[in-house]
XYZ file of C-alpha atoms in Angstrom:
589
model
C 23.699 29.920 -66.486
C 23.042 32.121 -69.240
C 26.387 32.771 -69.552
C 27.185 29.015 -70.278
C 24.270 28.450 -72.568
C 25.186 31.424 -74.730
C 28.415 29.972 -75.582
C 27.079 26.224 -75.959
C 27.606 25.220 -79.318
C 28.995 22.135 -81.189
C 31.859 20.855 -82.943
C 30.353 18.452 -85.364
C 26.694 19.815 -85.347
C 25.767 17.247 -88.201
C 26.191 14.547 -85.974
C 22.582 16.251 -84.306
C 20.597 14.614 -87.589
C 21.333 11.059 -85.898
C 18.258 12.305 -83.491
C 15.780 12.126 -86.225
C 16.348 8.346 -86.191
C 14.733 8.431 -81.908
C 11.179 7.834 -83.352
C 12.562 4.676 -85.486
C 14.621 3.428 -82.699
C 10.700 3.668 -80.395
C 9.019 1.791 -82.778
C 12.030 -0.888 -83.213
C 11.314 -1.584 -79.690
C 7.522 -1.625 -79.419
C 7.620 -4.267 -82.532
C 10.231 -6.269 -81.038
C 8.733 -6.158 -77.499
C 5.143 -7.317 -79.346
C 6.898 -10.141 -80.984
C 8.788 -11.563 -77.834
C 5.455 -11.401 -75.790
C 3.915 -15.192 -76.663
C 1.037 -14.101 -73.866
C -0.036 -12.581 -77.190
C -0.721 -15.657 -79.507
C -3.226 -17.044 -76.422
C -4.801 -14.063 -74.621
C -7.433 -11.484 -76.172
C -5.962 -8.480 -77.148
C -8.791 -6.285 -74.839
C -7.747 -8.732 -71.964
C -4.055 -8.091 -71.658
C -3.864 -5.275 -70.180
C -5.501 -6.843 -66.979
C -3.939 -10.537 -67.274
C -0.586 -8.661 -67.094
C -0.286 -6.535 -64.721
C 2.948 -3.752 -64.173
C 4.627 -5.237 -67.619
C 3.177 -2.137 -69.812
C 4.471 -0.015 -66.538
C 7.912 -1.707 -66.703
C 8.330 -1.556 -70.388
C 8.171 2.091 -70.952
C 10.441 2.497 -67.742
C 13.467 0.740 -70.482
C 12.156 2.621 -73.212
C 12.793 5.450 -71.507
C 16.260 4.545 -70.196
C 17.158 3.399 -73.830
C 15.870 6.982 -75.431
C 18.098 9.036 -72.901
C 21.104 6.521 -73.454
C 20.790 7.362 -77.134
C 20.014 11.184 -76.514
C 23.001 10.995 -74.659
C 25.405 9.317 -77.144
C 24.606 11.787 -80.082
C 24.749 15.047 -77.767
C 28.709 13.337 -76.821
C 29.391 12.406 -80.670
C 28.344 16.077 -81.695
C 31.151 17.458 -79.737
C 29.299 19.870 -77.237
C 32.317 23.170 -76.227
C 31.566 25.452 -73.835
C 35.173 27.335 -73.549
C 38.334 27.548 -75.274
C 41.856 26.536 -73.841
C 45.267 26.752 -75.831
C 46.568 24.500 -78.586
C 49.946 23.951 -79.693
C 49.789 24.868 -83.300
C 51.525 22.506 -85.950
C 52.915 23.118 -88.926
C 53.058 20.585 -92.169
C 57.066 19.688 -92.806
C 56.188 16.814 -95.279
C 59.561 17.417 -96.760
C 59.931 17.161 -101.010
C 63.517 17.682 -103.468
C 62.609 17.770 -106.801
C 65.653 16.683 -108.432
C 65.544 18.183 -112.214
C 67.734 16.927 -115.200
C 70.070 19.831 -116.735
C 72.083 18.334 -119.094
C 72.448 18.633 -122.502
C 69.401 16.699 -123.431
C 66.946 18.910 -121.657
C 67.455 21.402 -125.355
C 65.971 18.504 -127.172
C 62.432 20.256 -128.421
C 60.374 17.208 -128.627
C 58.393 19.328 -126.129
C 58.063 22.657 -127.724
C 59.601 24.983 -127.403
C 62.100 22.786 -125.470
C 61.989 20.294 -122.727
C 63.715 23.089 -120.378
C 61.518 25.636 -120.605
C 58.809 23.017 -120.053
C 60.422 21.647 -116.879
C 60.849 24.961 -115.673
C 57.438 26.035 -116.062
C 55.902 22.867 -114.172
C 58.355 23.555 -111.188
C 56.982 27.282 -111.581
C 53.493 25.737 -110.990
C 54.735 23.274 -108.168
C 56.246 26.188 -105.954
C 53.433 28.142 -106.285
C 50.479 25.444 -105.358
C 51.740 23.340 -103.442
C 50.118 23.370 -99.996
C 52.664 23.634 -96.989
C 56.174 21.348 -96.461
C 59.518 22.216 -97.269
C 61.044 21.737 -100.596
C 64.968 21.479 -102.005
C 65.821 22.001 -105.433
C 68.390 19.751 -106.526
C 70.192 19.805 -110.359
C 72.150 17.421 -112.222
C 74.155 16.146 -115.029
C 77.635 14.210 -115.161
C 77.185 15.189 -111.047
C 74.276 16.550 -108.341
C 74.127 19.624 -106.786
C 71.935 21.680 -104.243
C 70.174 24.260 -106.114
C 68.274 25.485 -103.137
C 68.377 23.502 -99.480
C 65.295 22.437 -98.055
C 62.987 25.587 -97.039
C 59.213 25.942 -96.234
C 59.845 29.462 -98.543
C 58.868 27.889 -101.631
C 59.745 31.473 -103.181
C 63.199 31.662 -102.502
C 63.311 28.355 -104.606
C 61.603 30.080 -107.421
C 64.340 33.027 -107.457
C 66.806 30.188 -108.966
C 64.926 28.458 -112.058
C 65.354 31.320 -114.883
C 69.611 30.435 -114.526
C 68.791 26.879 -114.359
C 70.958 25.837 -117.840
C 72.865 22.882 -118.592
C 75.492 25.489 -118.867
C 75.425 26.101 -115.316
C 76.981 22.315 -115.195
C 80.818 21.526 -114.481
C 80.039 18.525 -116.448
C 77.453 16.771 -118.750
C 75.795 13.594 -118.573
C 72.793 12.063 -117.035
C 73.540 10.538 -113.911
C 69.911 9.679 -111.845
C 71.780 7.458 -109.349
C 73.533 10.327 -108.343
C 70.784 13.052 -108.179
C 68.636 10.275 -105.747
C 71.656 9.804 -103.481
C 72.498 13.277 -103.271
C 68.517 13.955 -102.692
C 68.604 11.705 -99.871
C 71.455 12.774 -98.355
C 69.578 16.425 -98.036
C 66.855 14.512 -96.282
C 69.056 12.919 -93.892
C 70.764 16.102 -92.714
C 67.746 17.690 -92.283
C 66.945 15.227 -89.827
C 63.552 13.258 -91.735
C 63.074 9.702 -91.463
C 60.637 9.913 -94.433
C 60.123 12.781 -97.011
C 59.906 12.346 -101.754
C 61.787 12.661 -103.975
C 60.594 13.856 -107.411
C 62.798 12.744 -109.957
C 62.104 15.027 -113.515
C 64.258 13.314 -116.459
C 63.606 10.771 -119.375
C 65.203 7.656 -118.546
C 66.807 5.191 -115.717
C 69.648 2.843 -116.031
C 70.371 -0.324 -113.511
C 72.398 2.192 -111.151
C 69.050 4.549 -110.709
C 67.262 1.505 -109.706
C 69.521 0.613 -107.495
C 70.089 4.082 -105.644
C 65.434 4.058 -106.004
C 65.660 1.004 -103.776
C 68.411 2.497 -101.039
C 66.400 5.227 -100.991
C 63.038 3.465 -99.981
C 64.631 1.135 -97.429
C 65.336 4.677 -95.973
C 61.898 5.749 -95.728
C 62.343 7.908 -98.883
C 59.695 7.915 -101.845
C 61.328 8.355 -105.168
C 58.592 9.105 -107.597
C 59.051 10.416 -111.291
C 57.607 12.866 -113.820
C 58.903 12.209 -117.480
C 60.423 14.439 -119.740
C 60.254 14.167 -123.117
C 58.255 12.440 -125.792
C 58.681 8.505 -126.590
C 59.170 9.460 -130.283
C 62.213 11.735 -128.953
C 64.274 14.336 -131.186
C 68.143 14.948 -131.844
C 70.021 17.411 -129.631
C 73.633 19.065 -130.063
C 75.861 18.094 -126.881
C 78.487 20.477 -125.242
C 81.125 19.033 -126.895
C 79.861 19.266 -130.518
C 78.379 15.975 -130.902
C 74.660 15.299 -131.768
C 72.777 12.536 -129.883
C 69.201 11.504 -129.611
C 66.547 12.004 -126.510
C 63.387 10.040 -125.927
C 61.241 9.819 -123.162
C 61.604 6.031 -121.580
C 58.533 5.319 -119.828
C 59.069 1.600 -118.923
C 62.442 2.360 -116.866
C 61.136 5.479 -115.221
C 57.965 3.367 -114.381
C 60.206 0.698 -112.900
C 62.654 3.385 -111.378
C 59.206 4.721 -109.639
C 57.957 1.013 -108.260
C 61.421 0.568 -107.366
C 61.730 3.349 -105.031
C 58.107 3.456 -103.753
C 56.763 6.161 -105.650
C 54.821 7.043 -108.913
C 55.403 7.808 -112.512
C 53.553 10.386 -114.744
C 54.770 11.606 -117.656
C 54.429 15.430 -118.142
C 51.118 16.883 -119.523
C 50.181 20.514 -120.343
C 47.752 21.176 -117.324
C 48.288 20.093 -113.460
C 47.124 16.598 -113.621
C 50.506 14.986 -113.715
C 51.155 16.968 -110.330
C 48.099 15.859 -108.911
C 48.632 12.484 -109.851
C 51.885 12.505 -108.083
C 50.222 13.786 -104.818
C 53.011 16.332 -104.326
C 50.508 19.469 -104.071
C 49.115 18.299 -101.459
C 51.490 16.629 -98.734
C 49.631 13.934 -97.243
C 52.682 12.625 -94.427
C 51.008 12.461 -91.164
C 53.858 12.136 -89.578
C 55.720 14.865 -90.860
C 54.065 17.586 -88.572
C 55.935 19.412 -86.033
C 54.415 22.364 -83.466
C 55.549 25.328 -84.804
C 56.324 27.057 -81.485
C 53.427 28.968 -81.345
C 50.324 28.760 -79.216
C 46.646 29.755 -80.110
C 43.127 29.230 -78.880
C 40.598 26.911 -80.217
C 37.504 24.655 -79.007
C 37.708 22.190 -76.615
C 35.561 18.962 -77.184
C 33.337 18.324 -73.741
C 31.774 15.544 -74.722
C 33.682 13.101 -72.545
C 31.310 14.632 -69.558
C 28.137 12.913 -71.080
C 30.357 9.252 -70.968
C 30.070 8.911 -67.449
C 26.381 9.374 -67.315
C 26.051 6.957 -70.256
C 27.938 3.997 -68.708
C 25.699 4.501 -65.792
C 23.059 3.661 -68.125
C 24.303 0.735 -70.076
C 24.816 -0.621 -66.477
C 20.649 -1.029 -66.106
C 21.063 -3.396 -69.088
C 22.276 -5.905 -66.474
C 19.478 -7.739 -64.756
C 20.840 -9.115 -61.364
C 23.901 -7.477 -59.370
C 23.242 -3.580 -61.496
C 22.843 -1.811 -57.559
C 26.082 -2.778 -56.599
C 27.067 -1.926 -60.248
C 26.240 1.644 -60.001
C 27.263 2.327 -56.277
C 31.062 0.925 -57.499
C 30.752 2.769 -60.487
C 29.951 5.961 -57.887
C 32.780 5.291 -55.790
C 35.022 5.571 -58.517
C 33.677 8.637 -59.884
C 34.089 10.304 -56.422
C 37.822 9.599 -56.172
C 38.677 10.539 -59.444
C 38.804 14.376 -58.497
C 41.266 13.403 -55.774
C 42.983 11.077 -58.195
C 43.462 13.951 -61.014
C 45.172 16.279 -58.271
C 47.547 13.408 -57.644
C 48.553 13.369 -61.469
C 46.040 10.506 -62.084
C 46.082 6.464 -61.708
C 45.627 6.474 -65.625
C 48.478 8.478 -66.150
C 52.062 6.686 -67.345
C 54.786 7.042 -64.915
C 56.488 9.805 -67.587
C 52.858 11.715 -68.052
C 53.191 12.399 -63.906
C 56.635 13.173 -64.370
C 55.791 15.765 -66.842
C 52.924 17.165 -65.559
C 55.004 17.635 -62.190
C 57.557 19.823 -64.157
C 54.858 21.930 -66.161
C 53.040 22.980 -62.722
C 56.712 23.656 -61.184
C 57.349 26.187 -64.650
C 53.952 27.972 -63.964
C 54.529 28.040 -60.252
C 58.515 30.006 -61.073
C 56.919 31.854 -63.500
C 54.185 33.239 -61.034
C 56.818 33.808 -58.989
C 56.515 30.920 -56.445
C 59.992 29.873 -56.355
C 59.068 27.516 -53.084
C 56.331 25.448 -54.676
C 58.289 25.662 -58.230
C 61.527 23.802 -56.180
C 58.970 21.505 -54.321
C 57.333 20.140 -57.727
C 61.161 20.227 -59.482
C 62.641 17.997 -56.103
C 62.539 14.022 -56.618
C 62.565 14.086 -60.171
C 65.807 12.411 -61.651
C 65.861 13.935 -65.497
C 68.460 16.939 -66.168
C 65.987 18.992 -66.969
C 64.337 18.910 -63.768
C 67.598 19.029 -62.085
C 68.335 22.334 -64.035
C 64.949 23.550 -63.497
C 65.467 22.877 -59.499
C 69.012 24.861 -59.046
C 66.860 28.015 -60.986
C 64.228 27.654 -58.258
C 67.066 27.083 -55.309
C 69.174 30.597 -56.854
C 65.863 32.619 -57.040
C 65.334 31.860 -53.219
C 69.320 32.609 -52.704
C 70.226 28.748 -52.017
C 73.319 28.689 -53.908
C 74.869 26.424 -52.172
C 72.317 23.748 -53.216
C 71.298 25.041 -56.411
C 74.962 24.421 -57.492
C 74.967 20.682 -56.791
C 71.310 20.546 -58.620
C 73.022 22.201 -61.515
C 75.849 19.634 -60.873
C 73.090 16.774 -61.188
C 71.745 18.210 -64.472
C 75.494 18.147 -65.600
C 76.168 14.233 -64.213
C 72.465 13.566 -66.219
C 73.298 15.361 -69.220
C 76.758 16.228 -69.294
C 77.698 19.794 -71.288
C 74.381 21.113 -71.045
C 74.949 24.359 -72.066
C 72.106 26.433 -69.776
C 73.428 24.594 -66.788
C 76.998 25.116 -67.548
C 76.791 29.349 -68.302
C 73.846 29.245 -64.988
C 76.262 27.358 -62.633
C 79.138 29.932 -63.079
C 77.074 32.654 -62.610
C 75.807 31.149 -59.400
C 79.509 30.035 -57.794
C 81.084 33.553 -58.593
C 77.392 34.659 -56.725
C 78.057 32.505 -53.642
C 81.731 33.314 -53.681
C 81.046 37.599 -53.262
C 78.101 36.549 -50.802
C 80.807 34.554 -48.545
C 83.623 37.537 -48.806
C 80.577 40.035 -47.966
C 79.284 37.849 -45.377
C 83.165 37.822 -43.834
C 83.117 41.993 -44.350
C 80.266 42.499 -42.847
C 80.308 40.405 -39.895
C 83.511 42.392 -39.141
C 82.255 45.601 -39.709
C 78.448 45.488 -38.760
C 78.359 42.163 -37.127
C 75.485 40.867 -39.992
C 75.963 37.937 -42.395
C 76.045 38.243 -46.301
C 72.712 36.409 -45.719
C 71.064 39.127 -45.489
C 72.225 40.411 -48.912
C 69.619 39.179 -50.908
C 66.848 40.639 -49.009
C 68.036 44.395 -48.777
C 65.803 46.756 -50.864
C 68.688 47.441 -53.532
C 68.685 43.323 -54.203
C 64.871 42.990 -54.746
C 64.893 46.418 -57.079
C 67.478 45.176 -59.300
C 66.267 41.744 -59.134
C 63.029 43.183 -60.259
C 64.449 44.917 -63.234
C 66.699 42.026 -64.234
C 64.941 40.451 -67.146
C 65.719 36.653 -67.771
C 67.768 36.389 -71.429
C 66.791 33.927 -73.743
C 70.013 32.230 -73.831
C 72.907 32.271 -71.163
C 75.140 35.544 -71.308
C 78.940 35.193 -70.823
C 79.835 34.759 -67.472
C 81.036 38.634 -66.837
C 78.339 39.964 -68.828
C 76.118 40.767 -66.003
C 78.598 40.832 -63.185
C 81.671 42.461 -62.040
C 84.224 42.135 -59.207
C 83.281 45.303 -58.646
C 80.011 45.269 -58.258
C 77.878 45.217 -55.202
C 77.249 41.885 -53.566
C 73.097 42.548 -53.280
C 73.178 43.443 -57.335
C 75.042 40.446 -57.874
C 72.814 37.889 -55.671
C 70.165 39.804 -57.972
C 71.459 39.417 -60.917
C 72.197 35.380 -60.355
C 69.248 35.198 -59.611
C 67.553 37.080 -62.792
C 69.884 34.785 -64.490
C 68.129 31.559 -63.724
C 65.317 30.582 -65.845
C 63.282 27.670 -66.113
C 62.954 24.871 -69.084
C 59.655 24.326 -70.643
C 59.109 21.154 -71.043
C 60.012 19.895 -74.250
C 56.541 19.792 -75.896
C 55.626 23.568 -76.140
C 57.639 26.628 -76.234
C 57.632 28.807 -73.431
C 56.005 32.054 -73.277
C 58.420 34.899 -73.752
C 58.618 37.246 -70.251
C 58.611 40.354 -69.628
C 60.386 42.676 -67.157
C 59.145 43.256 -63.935
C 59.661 47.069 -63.764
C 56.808 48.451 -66.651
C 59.005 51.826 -66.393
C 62.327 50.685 -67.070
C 60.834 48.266 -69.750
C 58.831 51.000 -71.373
C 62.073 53.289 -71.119
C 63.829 50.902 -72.979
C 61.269 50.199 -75.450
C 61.217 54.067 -76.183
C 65.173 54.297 -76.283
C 65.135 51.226 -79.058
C 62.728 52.936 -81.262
C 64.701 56.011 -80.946
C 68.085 54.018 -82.001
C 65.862 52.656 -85.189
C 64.790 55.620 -86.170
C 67.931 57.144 -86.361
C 69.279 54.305 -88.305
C 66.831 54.774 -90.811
C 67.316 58.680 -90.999
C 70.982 57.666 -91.756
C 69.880 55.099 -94.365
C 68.322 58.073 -96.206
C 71.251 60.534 -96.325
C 74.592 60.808 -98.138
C 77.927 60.404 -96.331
C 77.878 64.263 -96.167
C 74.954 63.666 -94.285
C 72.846 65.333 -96.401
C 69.568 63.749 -97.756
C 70.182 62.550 -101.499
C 66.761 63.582 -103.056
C 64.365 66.014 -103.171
C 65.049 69.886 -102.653
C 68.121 68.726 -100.579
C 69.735 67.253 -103.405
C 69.346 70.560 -105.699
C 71.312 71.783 -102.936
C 74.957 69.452 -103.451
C 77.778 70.951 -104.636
C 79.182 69.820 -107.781
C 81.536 67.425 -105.891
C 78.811 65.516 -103.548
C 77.086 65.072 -106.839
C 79.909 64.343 -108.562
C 80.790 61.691 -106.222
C 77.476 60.170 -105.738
C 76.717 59.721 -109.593
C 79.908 57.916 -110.016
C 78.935 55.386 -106.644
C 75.396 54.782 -108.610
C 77.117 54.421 -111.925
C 79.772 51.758 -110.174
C 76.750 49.802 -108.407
C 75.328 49.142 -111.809
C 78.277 47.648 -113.123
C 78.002 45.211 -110.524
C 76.379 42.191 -112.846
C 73.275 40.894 -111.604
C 73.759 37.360 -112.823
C 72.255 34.452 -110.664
C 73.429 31.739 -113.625
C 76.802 32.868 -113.002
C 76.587 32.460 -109.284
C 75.009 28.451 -109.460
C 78.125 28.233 -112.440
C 81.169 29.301 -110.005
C 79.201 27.557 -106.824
C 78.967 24.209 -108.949
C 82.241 24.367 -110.276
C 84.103 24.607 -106.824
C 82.139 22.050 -105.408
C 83.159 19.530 -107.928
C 86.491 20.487 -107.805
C 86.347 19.489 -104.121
C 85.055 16.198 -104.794
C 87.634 15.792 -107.232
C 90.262 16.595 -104.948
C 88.665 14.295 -102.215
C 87.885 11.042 -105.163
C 84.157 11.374 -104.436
């Protein structure tokens, strides 16, 4: 008991203040109850309480009811947690491309010391504050290209923006229609049904408009931050010529209500950021669990419902006994109706709290109640999830026609495919072992999967996170107990398809800590060979006073040749850029 109230504590603990309003809620009732009594208006005040007999009795009987009710209902809205039990943990994937204008235009200094340097300093800022989601980087000109593909590593975006140059361009030009189809495209392969797109340029013609408005039918925001100043300045193009920038606020404004989105024009602090809400990603849909699992609070104060209806039922004047004996009934068979997977429960939410308790049972290492929960379900997983339970046992003759269900359900599932093989060529050595030893000892290959060498290797078998090639664990060779073990090692069950399943561990602690100790060694001798020259030899220190004229000879002219290598990123985007547009030449795109 001490125990339980030492952990008590609350979840919303504000919500606690509501009791502070009990006294007000006593007094609301004494003045309405004095206002509905008309005895009042005719009888003495000092003669009441004898004229009426059992009201005052009655009254403070509700007032009483209607004080715990209300006790009641602020203890369950405060959120009252006792234990903790594991969450899925979720991760934001609001996804964002920021689409950024490189052509010639972006030297125009109407924004000192240019508009470039400018742009490249606000997508400096935007990497670096902006709160969770994944982000593309996406350039263009006469053309579009992917600067950086959608990443939650907002730094590896940041590595590209000091060779961002209109130079890096196979072609000049300002084409916005393009840069929103090609940003939406990124989305699309990605796999998002809804994501921005943060267009950074200085104008929009009819074709940007029209690409904005694809792009929101899609379920893609395009929203805009303006370059440039509406006065504008001259700029030298590529080929010579001189032309004139200026910011356009009235077609970026439209191009922004066009695809859903909204236009700021760029200032010298964060505001224009804020304004444009891409900081902070605020898609609720756009969460995902991140595989992971951790431990939080759980909210018990659904308990204090039950005892609250009960309650509201005594509000009822005529038929509240029979009220509150149904309302008993019920509660007594809802234990019994939990363990059956609940009446309140969807057909699918049985279904899939059948195949979670027939995971933890294989896991535990209850193969028979694991294939008794996985049995009479249709889906392929549970199929899949069945023939595991039927090889661990050493039923391989039906655990191949449940793997052949999965397969008729789902056809080239991959784990049921590689686990099906390894289970025939099983079945197939236990039959010409069962025919052997008949002949020779007059027992069945039955009895193969329970000798002592089957369980031991079974036991140090661990399950691989993804099916091995069919002869990777077996061999014709091999013995016909190690290979019923190892088919059976082999099968693993699905987690259901809402969390991620807990990574295993081998049954044998020696052989796993063996191999634990055997991997470190490996690493460490990888790294010891990291440090020292192909002589074998360490490179620095006292050691490397100690080279002859040759090894150093050698290894000055390897360092010397390794800085000739250019380090130039601008070059990289330049070459990447230019074949790609050669392509779409090539192609007519």
């Amino acid at each position: 008991m001490m125990t339980w109230l030492a952990s008590l504590h609350f979840l919303r603990p504000h919500a606690l203040w509501l009791l502070l309003l009990a006294p007000l809620l006593v007094w609301g009732w004494r003045f309405r109850q004095r206002r509905s009594n008309v005895w009042r208006q005719v009888v003495d005040p000092h003669l009441l309480p004898h004229l009426l007999a059992g009201t005052g009795r009655a009254g403070w009987g509700a007032l009483t009811l209607l004080l715990l009710g209300y006790v009641l209902a602020v203890l369950a809205l405060a959120g009252p947690s006792t234990r903790q039990g594991e969450q899925p943990l979720w991760e934001q994937r609001a996804p964002l491309v920021v689409a950024l204008d490189l052509s010639s235009a972006t030297q125009a200094a109407d924004l000192p010391p240019s508009r470039l340097l400018q742009a490249r300093g606000k997508l400096a800022t935007l990497l670096r504050q902006r709160q969770g989601g994944q982000i593309a980087l996406v350039a263009f000109a006469g053309d579009a290209f992917t600067v950086a593909p959608l990443t939650e590593d907002a730094g590896n975006v940041a590595l590209f923006l000091d060779a961002l140059t209109p130079e890096v361009m196979p072609a000049d030009g300002q084409r916005v229609d393009r840069a929103i189809t090609w940003s939406t495209k990124l989305l699309k392969q990605a796999g998002f049904r809804e994501g921005g797109i943060l267009l950074i340029g200085d104008h929009a013609d009819a074709s940007a408009l029209e690409a904005a408005s694809q792009a929101a039918q899609q379920g893609y925001r395009v929203s805009v931050l303006g370059l440039g100043s509406p006065a504008g300045t001259a700029y030298r193009a590529r080929d010579g010529s001189l032309g004139r920038a200026r910011l356009d606020a009235a077609s970026l404004g439209q191009l922004a209500a066009r695809g859903g989105g909204r236009f700021q024009p760029l200032s010298r602090d964060d505001s224009d950021l804020e304004a444009l809400g891409v900081l902070t990603p605020d898609s609720l849909d756009a969460s995902r669990a991140s595989g992971g699992r951790g431990r939080d609070w759980l909210d018990e104060g659904y308990w204090l419902l039950p005892p609250l209806m009960l309650l509201a039922l005594f509000a009822f004047r005529r038929g509240a006994v029979l009220v509150v004996f149904g309302t008993c009934s019920l509660l007594w068979a809802m234990p019994s109706q939990a363990a059956d997977g609940g009446w309140w429960r969807r057909a699918d939410q049985q279904q899939h709290a059948r195949l979670e308790q027939g995971v933890q049972a294989y896991r535990n290492g209850d193969f028979a109640a694991a294939e008794q929960a996985f049995a009479g379900q249709d889906s392929a997983e549970a199929q899949y999830n069945l023939g595991n339970a039927l090889a661990k046992q050493g039923k391989y003759d039906q655990a191949v026609d449940a793997y052949d269900r999965a397969l008729r359900k789902q056809p080239g599932m991959p784990d049921a495919i590689a686990n099906r093989g390894v289970v025939e060529r099983a079945r197939q050595r236990q039959q010409g072992q069962g025919q052997s030893g008949k002949d020779s000892s007059g027992r069945g290959a039955g009895n193969a999967g329970n000798s002592p060498n089957a369980s031991r290797a079974a036991g140090n078998a661990k399950p691989a996170s993804t099916p091995p090639p069919p002869n990777s664990q077996s061999t014709p060779s091999s013995e016909p107990a190690q290979s019923q073990a190892q088919a059976q090692a082999q099968a693993r069950p699905s987690q259901p398809r809402t969390t991620e399943p807990p990574s295993e561990s081998a049954a044998d602690p020696k052989a796993q800590q063996a191999a634990d100790a055997a991997q470190r060694e490996r690493m460490r001798q990888a790294l010891a060979r990291q440090s020292r020259g192909q002589d074998g030899k360490p490179v620095t220190g006292q050691a490397a006073a100690d080279e002859t004229p040759e090894q150093r000879e050698r290894r000055q002219a390897l360092q010397a040749w390794l800085k000739r290598v250019p380090d130039d990123p601008g070059g990289l985007l330049k070459a990447k850029f230019q074949v790609e547009h050669e392509r779409r030449m090539r192609e007519g795109q």
